XYZ file of C-alpha atoms in Angstrom:
695
model
C -44.158 4.992 23.370
C -46.507 3.362 20.383
C -45.748 1.918 17.468
C -47.095 3.235 14.106
C -49.733 1.183 12.716
C -51.033 0.578 16.640
C -54.900 -0.409 16.952
C -56.020 1.763 19.855
C -57.107 0.196 22.338
C -55.748 -3.292 21.266
C -54.360 -4.943 23.976
C -50.430 -5.193 24.288
C -48.946 -8.525 25.040
C -46.656 -8.455 27.978
C -43.300 -9.344 26.588
C -43.406 -5.967 24.143
C -42.997 -3.470 27.274
C -39.870 -5.435 27.691
C -36.224 -4.348 27.293
C -35.079 -7.318 25.499
C -38.243 -6.675 23.266
C -36.865 -3.509 22.015
C -33.221 -4.069 21.655
C -33.648 -7.520 19.925
C -35.431 -5.475 17.249
C -33.418 -2.746 17.738
C -30.778 -4.553 16.213
C -32.841 -6.592 13.629
C -33.460 -3.054 12.340
C -29.981 -2.438 12.198
C -28.924 -5.690 10.572
C -31.270 -4.827 7.233
C -30.374 -1.543 6.918
C -28.861 -1.834 2.957
C -25.185 -0.540 1.914
C -23.413 2.271 3.530
C -26.552 3.182 5.664
C -25.691 -0.772 7.523
C -22.134 0.948 8.841
C -24.196 3.395 11.166
C -25.047 1.545 13.724
C -27.504 3.390 16.096
C -28.151 2.986 20.307
C -29.760 4.448 22.353
C -29.167 4.086 26.572
C -30.355 5.809 29.642
C -28.470 7.949 32.319
C -27.916 7.160 35.115
C -27.523 3.371 34.562
C -25.072 1.048 36.633
C -21.606 -0.062 35.143
C -21.929 -3.667 32.787
C -25.333 -2.786 31.699
C -25.882 -3.506 28.375
C -25.937 -1.293 25.260
C -25.754 -3.592 22.271
C -24.432 -5.621 20.726
C -21.930 -4.680 17.786
C -20.297 -7.506 17.141
C -24.348 -9.057 15.595
C -24.787 -5.571 14.201
C -22.477 -6.124 11.730
C -22.529 -9.604 11.312
C -19.429 -10.539 12.162
C -17.990 -13.509 14.304
C -15.606 -13.684 16.519
C -15.405 -17.102 17.367
C -13.993 -17.072 13.671
C -11.780 -13.829 13.833
C -10.067 -14.517 16.857
C -9.224 -12.495 19.841
C -8.483 -9.357 19.504
C -9.953 -8.315 16.178
C -12.460 -6.444 17.612
C -12.232 -2.358 18.430
C -13.906 0.633 19.622
C -12.111 4.855 19.794
C -14.278 6.895 21.368
C -14.289 10.032 18.952
C -13.778 13.108 20.650
C -11.790 10.923 23.813
C -14.469 12.163 26.291
C -12.809 11.225 29.531
C -13.829 8.899 31.358
C -14.666 7.182 28.323
C -18.420 6.005 29.745
C -18.861 3.316 27.202
C -16.755 -0.095 26.638
C -16.741 -2.845 23.785
C -16.802 -6.796 25.242
C -14.215 -8.432 23.245
C -14.974 -11.795 23.806
C -18.768 -11.123 22.431
C -19.094 -7.660 20.287
C -21.817 -6.477 23.252
C -21.124 -2.649 24.343
C -21.491 -2.282 27.425
C -21.708 1.098 30.001
C -18.746 1.243 31.393
C -19.055 4.717 33.566
C -22.000 6.038 34.910
C -23.554 8.476 32.517
C -24.618 11.860 34.284
C -26.721 13.267 30.833
C -26.615 16.798 32.701
C -22.629 17.277 33.289
C -21.730 15.145 29.881
C -24.877 17.526 27.325
C -25.870 20.008 29.508
C -29.297 21.392 27.933
C -28.975 20.283 24.516
C -31.749 18.770 23.296
C -29.660 15.563 21.540
C -26.791 13.841 23.945
C -24.673 11.895 21.579
C -21.638 9.570 21.735
C -19.388 8.665 18.877
C -17.678 5.808 18.259
C -15.771 3.439 16.054
C -15.820 0.469 15.466
C -12.538 -1.124 14.106
C -12.458 -4.787 13.217
C -8.911 -5.974 12.034
C -9.860 -9.210 9.917
C -10.718 -8.126 7.716
C -9.981 -3.768 8.034
C -13.742 -2.921 8.171
C -14.956 0.590 9.644
C -18.029 0.919 11.336
C -19.104 4.453 13.046
C -21.246 3.710 16.143
C -23.954 6.611 17.183
C -24.739 6.527 21.369
C -27.829 9.139 22.905
C -28.382 9.561 26.061
C -31.757 9.700 26.850
C -32.466 11.874 29.697
C -33.791 10.699 32.953
C -36.191 12.743 35.686
C -33.581 13.261 38.142
C -33.365 17.071 39.133
C -35.890 18.940 40.114
C -36.532 22.730 39.754
C -34.749 25.644 41.215
C -35.565 29.155 41.362
C -31.734 31.048 40.653
C -33.006 32.977 44.862
C -34.978 31.543 47.377
C -37.197 33.989 48.039
C -37.858 37.709 46.363
C -38.550 41.024 47.300
C -41.335 43.307 45.518
C -41.825 46.775 45.916
C -45.325 47.781 44.132
C -47.124 51.612 44.534
C -50.394 50.603 45.750
C -51.215 53.423 43.193
C -50.571 50.651 40.111
C -53.718 49.484 38.558
C -54.833 46.398 38.312
C -53.665 44.752 35.225
C -49.707 45.970 36.045
C -47.298 43.183 35.308
C -43.980 41.947 37.334
C -40.950 39.758 36.346
C -40.302 37.247 38.653
C -36.806 34.718 37.447
C -38.175 31.425 35.888
C -36.929 28.235 37.984
C -34.132 26.281 36.466
C -33.669 22.379 35.663
C -30.922 20.413 33.989
C -33.466 17.702 32.424
C -34.460 18.050 29.158
C -37.867 17.127 26.826
C -40.506 16.812 29.420
C -38.964 16.022 32.420
C -37.812 19.988 32.177
C -39.979 22.589 34.771
C -44.103 22.504 32.747
C -45.777 24.355 34.520
C -46.204 26.686 37.649
C -48.713 26.961 40.226
C -49.188 30.387 42.683
C -50.135 30.302 46.249
C -54.171 31.886 46.687
C -53.977 35.486 46.054
C -57.039 37.485 45.982
C -54.857 41.075 44.096
C -52.012 38.879 42.194
C -52.265 36.161 39.304
C -49.580 34.487 37.443
C -49.660 35.065 33.355
C -47.877 31.296 32.387
C -48.600 32.467 28.163
C -44.205 33.958 27.730
C -43.600 30.266 29.847
C -45.074 28.693 26.719
C -43.296 30.617 24.741
C -40.028 29.482 26.296
C -39.539 32.368 28.067
C -36.900 32.398 31.139
C -39.314 34.856 32.497
C -42.469 34.825 34.383
C -45.160 38.067 34.775
C -47.146 37.900 38.715
C -50.032 40.724 37.168
C -51.864 42.409 39.053
C -55.687 41.689 38.853
C -56.487 43.748 41.957
C -55.524 47.022 43.417
C -53.729 47.266 45.867
C -54.327 49.413 49.644
C -51.188 50.770 51.313
C -54.257 50.820 54.970
C -55.356 47.074 54.514
C -52.051 45.344 54.089
C -48.950 46.361 53.631
C -47.103 42.615 52.707
C -48.272 40.069 50.586
C -47.116 36.336 51.177
C -46.908 33.829 47.370
C -45.810 30.717 46.866
C -44.878 30.112 43.732
C -44.010 26.577 43.013
C -42.372 24.985 39.586
C -43.081 21.439 38.506
C -41.468 19.141 36.080
C -43.009 16.463 33.518
C -41.147 13.354 34.555
C -43.489 10.741 36.493
C -43.206 10.639 38.951
C -43.580 14.444 38.522
C -40.931 17.081 40.634
C -40.947 20.464 41.945
C -39.449 22.949 43.530
C -40.662 26.540 45.351
C -39.707 30.203 46.020
C -41.440 32.502 48.098
C -42.166 35.958 46.923
C -42.851 38.942 49.390
C -44.672 41.953 47.845
C -44.174 45.424 49.687
C -46.478 48.454 49.400
C -45.557 51.461 48.621
C -47.068 54.978 47.734
C -44.707 56.048 44.844
C -43.159 55.845 41.813
C -45.485 54.679 39.803
C -44.077 54.729 35.983
C -42.088 51.589 35.156
C -39.444 52.268 32.354
C -40.665 50.066 29.215
C -37.987 49.488 25.781
C -39.272 50.221 22.294
C -38.650 46.549 22.031
C -39.980 43.736 24.233
C -37.523 41.278 22.396
C -33.930 42.305 19.908
C -32.606 39.999 17.541
C -29.068 40.412 16.143
C -26.764 38.347 14.602
C -22.741 38.539 15.475
C -19.721 36.595 13.649
C -17.708 34.681 16.175
C -14.683 36.934 15.577
C -15.767 39.985 16.749
C -12.716 41.272 19.030
C -13.806 42.738 22.560
C -15.595 46.539 22.147
C -17.436 45.553 19.264
C -20.982 46.877 19.419
C -24.008 44.603 19.779
C -26.737 46.129 19.613
C -27.522 49.931 21.222
C -31.270 49.886 23.381
C -33.442 52.234 23.811
C -35.844 52.564 27.441
C -38.746 55.142 28.492
C -40.329 56.185 31.449
C -43.322 58.622 31.424
C -42.574 60.556 35.011
C -41.087 63.317 35.440
C -37.888 64.025 37.432
C -35.904 61.863 39.112
C -38.676 58.726 38.275
C -38.239 59.050 34.455
C -34.053 58.704 35.387
C -33.111 55.483 33.630
C -30.171 53.445 34.352
C -29.020 50.123 32.672
C -27.956 46.851 33.926
C -28.074 43.231 33.634
C -30.547 42.014 34.632
C -29.998 38.349 37.401
C -31.374 36.278 34.320
C -28.358 36.627 32.189
C -25.662 33.214 33.132
C -22.687 33.728 34.542
C -20.777 33.162 31.284
C -22.949 35.627 28.965
C -21.093 38.308 31.752
C -18.169 37.490 30.900
C -18.907 38.003 26.829
C -20.902 41.053 27.073
C -21.601 43.895 28.879
C -23.761 47.164 28.467
C -23.074 50.554 29.003
C -24.833 51.273 32.086
C -26.159 55.250 31.008
C -26.101 54.535 26.591
C -27.680 50.855 26.858
C -25.509 49.876 24.782
C -24.301 46.546 24.428
C -20.315 45.569 23.371
C -18.920 42.358 23.355
C -16.171 41.793 26.210
C -14.621 38.399 26.044
C -13.653 36.218 23.271
C -16.760 34.412 21.204
C -16.183 30.866 19.801
C -18.898 28.992 17.827
C -18.092 25.616 18.933
C -19.387 26.797 22.186
C -22.268 28.221 21.289
C -24.146 29.256 18.528
C -26.402 31.779 20.425
C -26.628 33.705 23.872
C -29.732 34.855 25.190
C -29.443 38.750 27.198
C -31.866 40.026 29.289
C -31.002 43.524 29.918
C -33.286 45.959 32.386
C -34.012 49.508 32.576
C -34.346 50.603 36.403
C -35.347 54.473 36.954
C -34.174 56.634 40.550
C -37.222 57.020 41.712
C -37.620 55.919 45.564
C -39.489 52.916 45.420
C -37.999 52.400 41.287
C -39.795 50.618 38.625
C -37.968 48.536 37.027
C -38.070 47.179 32.672
C -37.438 44.153 30.572
C -36.402 43.265 27.691
C -34.453 40.299 26.012
C -30.887 40.486 23.526
C -31.308 36.790 21.503
C -27.546 37.061 19.761
C -26.268 34.199 17.092
C -23.279 33.317 16.172
C -22.205 32.987 13.081
C -19.975 30.827 12.419
C -16.224 31.915 10.844
C -13.681 29.418 9.910
C -11.085 29.850 12.930
C -10.507 25.397 13.147
C -7.739 24.218 9.968
C -9.377 19.949 10.379
C -7.423 17.959 12.371
C -6.010 14.534 10.984
C -6.361 11.450 13.715
C -3.600 8.438 12.805
C -6.278 5.327 14.407
C -3.208 2.866 13.422
C -0.402 2.128 10.913
C 0.558 -1.238 10.113
C 4.648 -0.626 8.915
C 6.593 -2.325 7.626
C 4.837 -2.570 4.446
C 6.177 -5.778 2.212
C 7.353 -4.607 -1.361
C 5.565 -7.847 -2.623
C 2.386 -6.032 -0.735
C -0.497 -6.398 -3.076
C -2.870 -3.429 -4.594
C -4.419 -2.284 -2.224
C -3.576 -3.500 0.346
C -3.896 -1.518 3.983
C -1.099 0.895 5.143
C -2.897 3.030 8.050
C -6.311 3.694 9.110
C -7.136 7.758 9.560
C -10.199 9.651 10.291
C -10.769 13.615 10.212
C -12.350 16.802 12.226
C -13.672 19.719 11.911
C -15.021 21.836 14.937
C -16.358 24.413 12.642
C -19.766 23.839 11.352
C -21.466 24.105 7.701
C -19.135 24.288 4.310
C -16.400 24.938 6.652
C -17.027 21.528 8.648
C -16.447 19.370 4.989
C -12.747 18.180 4.951
C -11.207 16.235 2.256
C -8.250 14.467 2.747
C -5.092 13.813 -0.293
C -2.130 13.295 -0.230
C 0.811 13.394 -3.240
C -0.120 11.723 -6.388
C 3.639 10.519 -7.313
C 3.365 8.293 -4.508
C 2.056 4.380 -4.806
C -0.737 4.456 -2.269
C -4.439 6.445 -2.525
C -6.375 6.702 0.042
C -10.128 5.773 -0.164
C -13.104 7.776 2.549
C -16.301 7.343 3.705
C -17.119 9.487 6.137
C -14.954 11.019 7.824
C -13.153 7.738 7.722
C -9.870 6.338 5.184
C -7.859 4.126 5.155
C -4.000 4.263 3.085
C -3.447 1.567 0.759
C -0.351 0.692 -1.871
C -1.991 2.102 -5.253
C 1.735 0.595 -6.601
C 4.547 -1.378 -7.091
C 7.041 -1.508 -4.236
C 10.272 -2.058 -4.249
C 12.368 -1.817 -1.079
C 15.326 -1.210 -2.504
C 14.809 1.827 -4.715
C 12.891 3.524 -1.582
C 12.983 2.146 1.643
C 10.666 4.018 2.932
C 8.275 7.072 3.083
C 7.823 9.734 4.141
C 3.301 10.012 3.545
C 2.301 13.719 3.943
C -1.614 13.506 4.373
C -3.170 17.217 4.137
C -6.485 17.711 5.241
C -8.280 20.954 3.843
C -11.756 22.183 4.808
C -14.560 23.915 2.910
C -14.591 26.795 4.165
C -12.762 30.381 2.836
C -9.986 30.830 2.875
C -9.692 26.965 3.510
C -8.123 26.129 5.852
C -5.351 22.495 6.037
C -3.426 19.970 8.312
C -0.905 17.749 7.713
C 0.209 15.062 9.837
C 3.660 13.129 7.901
C 3.343 9.120 7.997
C 6.188 6.862 7.862
C 5.944 3.419 5.845
C 8.810 1.399 5.870
C 9.346 -0.757 3.255
C 10.287 -4.448 3.857
C 13.205 -6.666 2.099
C 11.463 -9.603 -0.098
C 14.255 -12.300 -1.845
C 13.341 -10.703 -5.545
C 17.286 -9.857 -6.641
C 19.466 -12.590 -7.918
C 23.922 -12.458 -6.718
C 25.449 -10.883 -9.297
C 28.862 -10.566 -9.577
C 31.125 -7.410 -9.534
C 33.391 -9.380 -13.003
C 30.698 -11.655 -16.465
C 34.078 -13.422 -16.303
C 37.925 -14.283 -14.241
C 41.113 -15.453 -15.562
C 43.713 -17.391 -13.832
C 47.464 -17.829 -14.381
C 49.024 -20.173 -12.560
C 52.225 -22.257 -13.374
C 52.169 -26.007 -13.215
C 52.980 -28.548 -10.535
C 51.662 -26.021 -7.875
C 50.763 -27.392 -4.981
C 47.594 -28.584 -3.933
C 45.556 -26.095 -1.679
C 46.717 -22.937 -3.362
C 43.882 -19.811 -3.872
C 43.498 -19.093 -7.739
C 42.054 -16.327 -7.136
C 38.860 -14.777 -5.342
C 35.470 -13.870 -6.777
C 32.957 -11.520 -5.271
C 29.123 -11.427 -5.811
C 26.697 -8.432 -4.514
C 22.896 -8.701 -3.773
C 21.075 -5.534 -2.980
C 18.254 -7.182 -0.987
C 19.456 -6.959 2.300
C 20.013 -9.040 5.770
C 19.104 -12.648 5.094
C 17.626 -12.180 1.357
C 21.745 -10.595 0.647
C 23.888 -13.773 2.447
C 25.572 -15.014 -0.756
C 26.900 -18.324 -1.094
C 29.864 -19.473 -2.986
C 29.171 -23.195 -5.301
C 30.510 -24.592 -7.974
C 28.095 -26.542 -10.556
C 28.961 -30.338 -11.255
C 30.715 -30.245 -14.331
C 32.969 -33.032 -15.506
C 36.128 -32.237 -17.055
C 37.735 -34.819 -19.323
C 35.745 -37.341 -17.154
C 36.552 -36.468 -13.790
C 34.250 -33.927 -11.332
C 35.050 -30.222 -11.795
C 35.360 -30.763 -7.821
C 38.710 -32.631 -8.545
C 40.390 -29.745 -9.643
C 39.200 -26.840 -7.842
C 37.564 -25.961 -4.721
C 35.607 -22.674 -3.576
C 34.996 -21.482 -0.370
C 31.347 -21.259 -0.477
C 31.416 -17.843 2.355
C 34.510 -16.085 0.928
C 34.255 -17.050 -2.416
C 38.317 -18.288 -2.980
C 39.036 -20.586 -5.391
C 41.780 -22.979 -4.498
C 43.323 -25.680 -6.289
C 42.368 -29.165 -5.008
C 45.638 -30.372 -6.851
C 49.171 -30.168 -8.400
C 48.598 -29.147 -12.805
C 50.159 -30.770 -15.021
C 50.813 -28.103 -18.151
C 51.980 -31.125 -20.859
C 48.020 -32.862 -19.524
C 45.585 -30.184 -20.150
C 47.050 -25.814 -20.545
C 43.455 -24.533 -19.846
C 39.792 -25.319 -18.303
C 36.959 -22.873 -17.811
C 34.515 -23.238 -14.698
C 31.029 -22.200 -15.730
C 28.016 -23.079 -17.354
C 28.639 -25.493 -20.654
C 28.028 -23.660 -24.129
C 29.383 -25.521 -27.090
C 32.243 -23.000 -27.857
C 34.274 -24.654 -24.833
C 35.555 -28.019 -24.771
C 36.257 -27.668 -20.752
C 33.240 -25.983 -18.415
C 31.336 -25.817 -15.120
C 29.287 -23.034 -13.709
C 29.565 -20.366 -10.809
C 26.375 -19.756 -9.720
C 25.229 -15.577 -10.631
C 26.936 -15.995 -14.379
C 30.406 -16.148 -13.768
C 32.860 -17.520 -15.612
C 36.727 -17.848 -14.580
C 39.362 -19.764 -16.704
C 42.433 -21.704 -15.253
C 45.487 -20.719 -17.778
C 48.796 -23.323 -17.183
C 52.382 -21.722 -17.624
C 55.658 -23.440 -18.959
C 58.796 -21.984 -19.783
C 59.503 -22.522 -23.642
C 62.898 -21.966 -25.019
C 63.475 -21.064 -28.392
C 67.496 -21.375 -29.858
C 69.007 -19.109 -32.639
C 72.158 -20.712 -32.793
C 75.675 -19.685 -31.564
C 75.394 -15.518 -30.533
C 71.193 -15.839 -30.821
C 68.502 -14.968 -28.846
C 67.193 -17.399 -26.691
C 63.464 -16.566 -26.539
C 60.750 -17.976 -23.131
C 56.986 -16.878 -23.364
C 54.851 -18.654 -21.541
C 51.540 -20.418 -23.716
C 48.390 -20.542 -23.411
C 45.961 -22.196 -26.363
C 46.173 -24.859 -28.490
C 48.562 -25.619 -31.792
C 47.289 -23.191 -34.245
C 45.890 -24.626 -37.818
C 48.484 -22.436 -39.300
C 51.136 -24.717 -40.522
C 54.536 -22.399 -40.577
C 53.228 -20.682 -37.487
C 54.136 -21.030 -33.842
C 52.137 -19.643 -30.525
C 52.993 -16.935 -29.042
C 50.401 -15.791 -26.059
C 51.193 -12.860 -22.909
C 53.236 -13.212 -19.714
C 51.700 -14.596 -17.043
C 48.709 -11.705 -15.107
C 48.710 -10.107 -18.592
C 44.903 -9.846 -20.038
C 43.251 -11.948 -23.123
C 43.381 -8.271 -25.061
C 47.284 -8.176 -23.539
C 49.766 -6.659 -26.995
C 52.731 -6.979 -25.983
C 55.575 -9.940 -25.699
C 59.027 -9.974 -24.059
C 61.751 -11.755 -25.056
C 65.099 -12.384 -22.966
C 68.182 -14.041 -24.063
C 68.935 -17.871 -21.542
C 72.285 -16.940 -20.215
C 72.940 -20.527 -19.342
C 71.780 -21.557 -23.367
C 74.033 -22.613 -25.821
C 73.714 -19.726 -29.427
C 72.978 -21.421 -32.166
C 74.582 -20.303 -35.749
C 71.287 -18.318 -36.746
C 68.079 -16.912 -37.585
C 66.937 -19.847 -39.152
C 66.453 -21.600 -36.918
C 63.991 -20.064 -34.848
C 60.280 -19.753 -35.983
C 60.439 -16.534 -38.272
C 56.360 -16.279 -37.182
C 53.004 -16.338 -35.004
C 50.496 -15.705 -33.944
C 47.490 -14.664 -31.489
C 44.464 -17.403 -31.299
C 41.028 -15.873 -31.812
C 42.522 -12.934 -33.870
C 43.744 -12.266 -37.557
C 46.998 -10.923 -36.593
C 50.398 -12.783 -36.988
C 53.370 -11.998 -35.389
C 56.886 -11.159 -38.057
C 60.392 -11.936 -35.623
C 63.413 -10.079 -37.000
C 67.425 -9.863 -35.539
C 69.932 -7.779 -35.442
C 73.481 -9.687 -35.767
C 75.393 -9.635 -32.884
C 77.788 -6.961 -32.452
C 74.381 -4.546 -33.538
C 74.150 -1.611 -30.986
C 70.437 -2.046 -31.240
C 69.155 -3.447 -28.086
C 69.486 -7.017 -27.459
C 65.794 -7.510 -27.785
C 64.142 -8.454 -31.165
C 61.879 -6.810 -32.683
C 57.852 -7.897 -33.703
C 56.045 -6.649 -36.631
C 52.321 -6.847 -36.926
C 50.970 -8.038 -39.547
C 48.199 -10.319 -41.390
C 47.492 -13.986 -41.815
C 48.905 -15.372 -44.087
C 45.942 -17.256 -46.610
C 48.038 -20.811 -47.882
C 47.306 -23.875 -45.845
C 49.310 -26.757 -45.237
C 48.030 -30.323 -44.563
C 48.454 -31.129 -40.871
C 50.105 -34.506 -41.682
C 52.806 -31.915 -42.897
C 52.882 -29.931 -40.075
C 53.588 -32.918 -37.390
C 56.215 -33.916 -39.361
C 58.131 -29.890 -38.945
C 57.620 -30.796 -35.790
C 58.838 -33.674 -35.242
C 62.094 -32.748 -37.105
C 62.108 -29.999 -34.903
C 62.019 -31.882 -31.787
C 64.733 -34.307 -32.770
C 66.868 -30.810 -33.099
C 66.368 -29.548 -30.267
C 65.882 -32.468 -27.660
C 63.956 -31.320 -24.857
C 63.782 -27.479 -24.789
C 61.043 -26.785 -27.212
C 57.341 -25.546 -25.597
C 54.738 -28.189 -27.375
C 51.994 -26.602 -28.289
C 50.162 -29.871 -29.473
C 46.411 -30.159 -27.910
C 45.502 -31.032 -24.526
């Protein structure tokens, strides 16, 4: 190999001949490639290398420092899944080496180039690089003729210049290592025409340069030698026996020496390829011709094509596949029926036209699932590649997915990455079935789909929330310590440990004491318990919630839940002898209205309750008249006023008080007068009246 720019005759430094020099030079050139070309690595390796032979250092070519990336950060995929795996990657050094002995002829037959396509995957950061390794041919095969000896029958009447076809030798090697020339043993009557060899034909022609005389020699022995261009050269021989006969002296001839046709790969069996025509100037049976496929036609071509012996029609007899072979050479011979049969030859070149008969394939290389719901845009979810066995526009494949999904595809060549493109929320969508559609460029287009299931993992992005914004609890005074007040419940839409709720009370004080001196809460169940016995005369209600100027006593529970605890006391109003006795629980401070009392819903009633029950007290003395009872009550925080009227004792109406709702009176009296009235009332009624003073 001579580098461009080398001065002829210049002395080459001995180190320039070493393989290591060329390997280093190739790696340097690959590293200097700019932009996208730098991700396409190309190497070459001769066939039949021993396992372990170095091909190149991929990590160095990609500029990766494996010591910093750590183990398992680099690996390769064999595209097309060759078996066995001829190449492997040393994950510690990044070196690409031969894993199995490569026989180029077995792998690629006689294709001009033999390529192994690989993908190199780097995981941190994620990167994909294509690697192309060309397997170079070495001269490890000798030329061989289809048969070791050939029998020719030649009439003595044949004039000099007649040509006789001999099968060419086959050499599995390619390029200069294939057959380059032929040699014929010295002969007075025959010589070899090498012109067809220069035209890349499989047919050799033995030329009669001097007439034959059967009386002088009935049989001529020749040795034909095929020589390849390897160094050192290899050769193969065949014996040719020429039997001289005196009969039919004209060979059949085709109207063309070479026929060329195009045929679609989806042509069904029975399709006419070409109709051949040969003629023979002889008369009678010497001019009657029979068509057949000659021995130069391979077994595979015989499976795909057939010829009618009488008409010369060549037809399809098997299933064609452009991806298997894009062209075929069919060798046909026409043989007359003379006593000494004469044969004419022609070649049919069949070019197969590709049709879009292969759907694209989506290959999932890696799937990184689950994906956290707080994943940033462009987070890699999956690595994919596409492949189509067709050619030309039929091979061009595009990959897409639904536009409504929070994901998108980034493509480079036939490799794609699926990345996050929008916000993820596990509480709304816990998993995605992502259908990726591959579409080729053929007419009509062919598509294939692959569905990826991507799970979304939870993060703690939701606070717990209570089922109710507030809880009202009613409890009688003098309760036992540890009594259950109520159970609160909160939920969290997250999952696992992120959804586990713990209950606690905010640190607040009520009348100078921490809220935990009054109530406690079970951190696991949310059950609220009374710590001590409550005294109605000390305070009638308190609110465990966040401090707020609208409330005198407050504490807080997490997630904004507020609860209030109301204490109950039985109040008795006497109306004189035969009058009604009334009991009800009071829950709030005294009203500023001087002439009105207060009344609250019964135990268990809600804040918005609008019903009260009045009952006679069976053990209380009757008072003289309704004047002894307050005739007005208000509802704290409401503009309503309650008026009470009573029926006489002997009335037939149900013995219940009647309540009328109206507006509050606008008149207000001084607080001093109000307290005086209450003091007088207490003296008259003793300890039987309910105390409504502030606590």
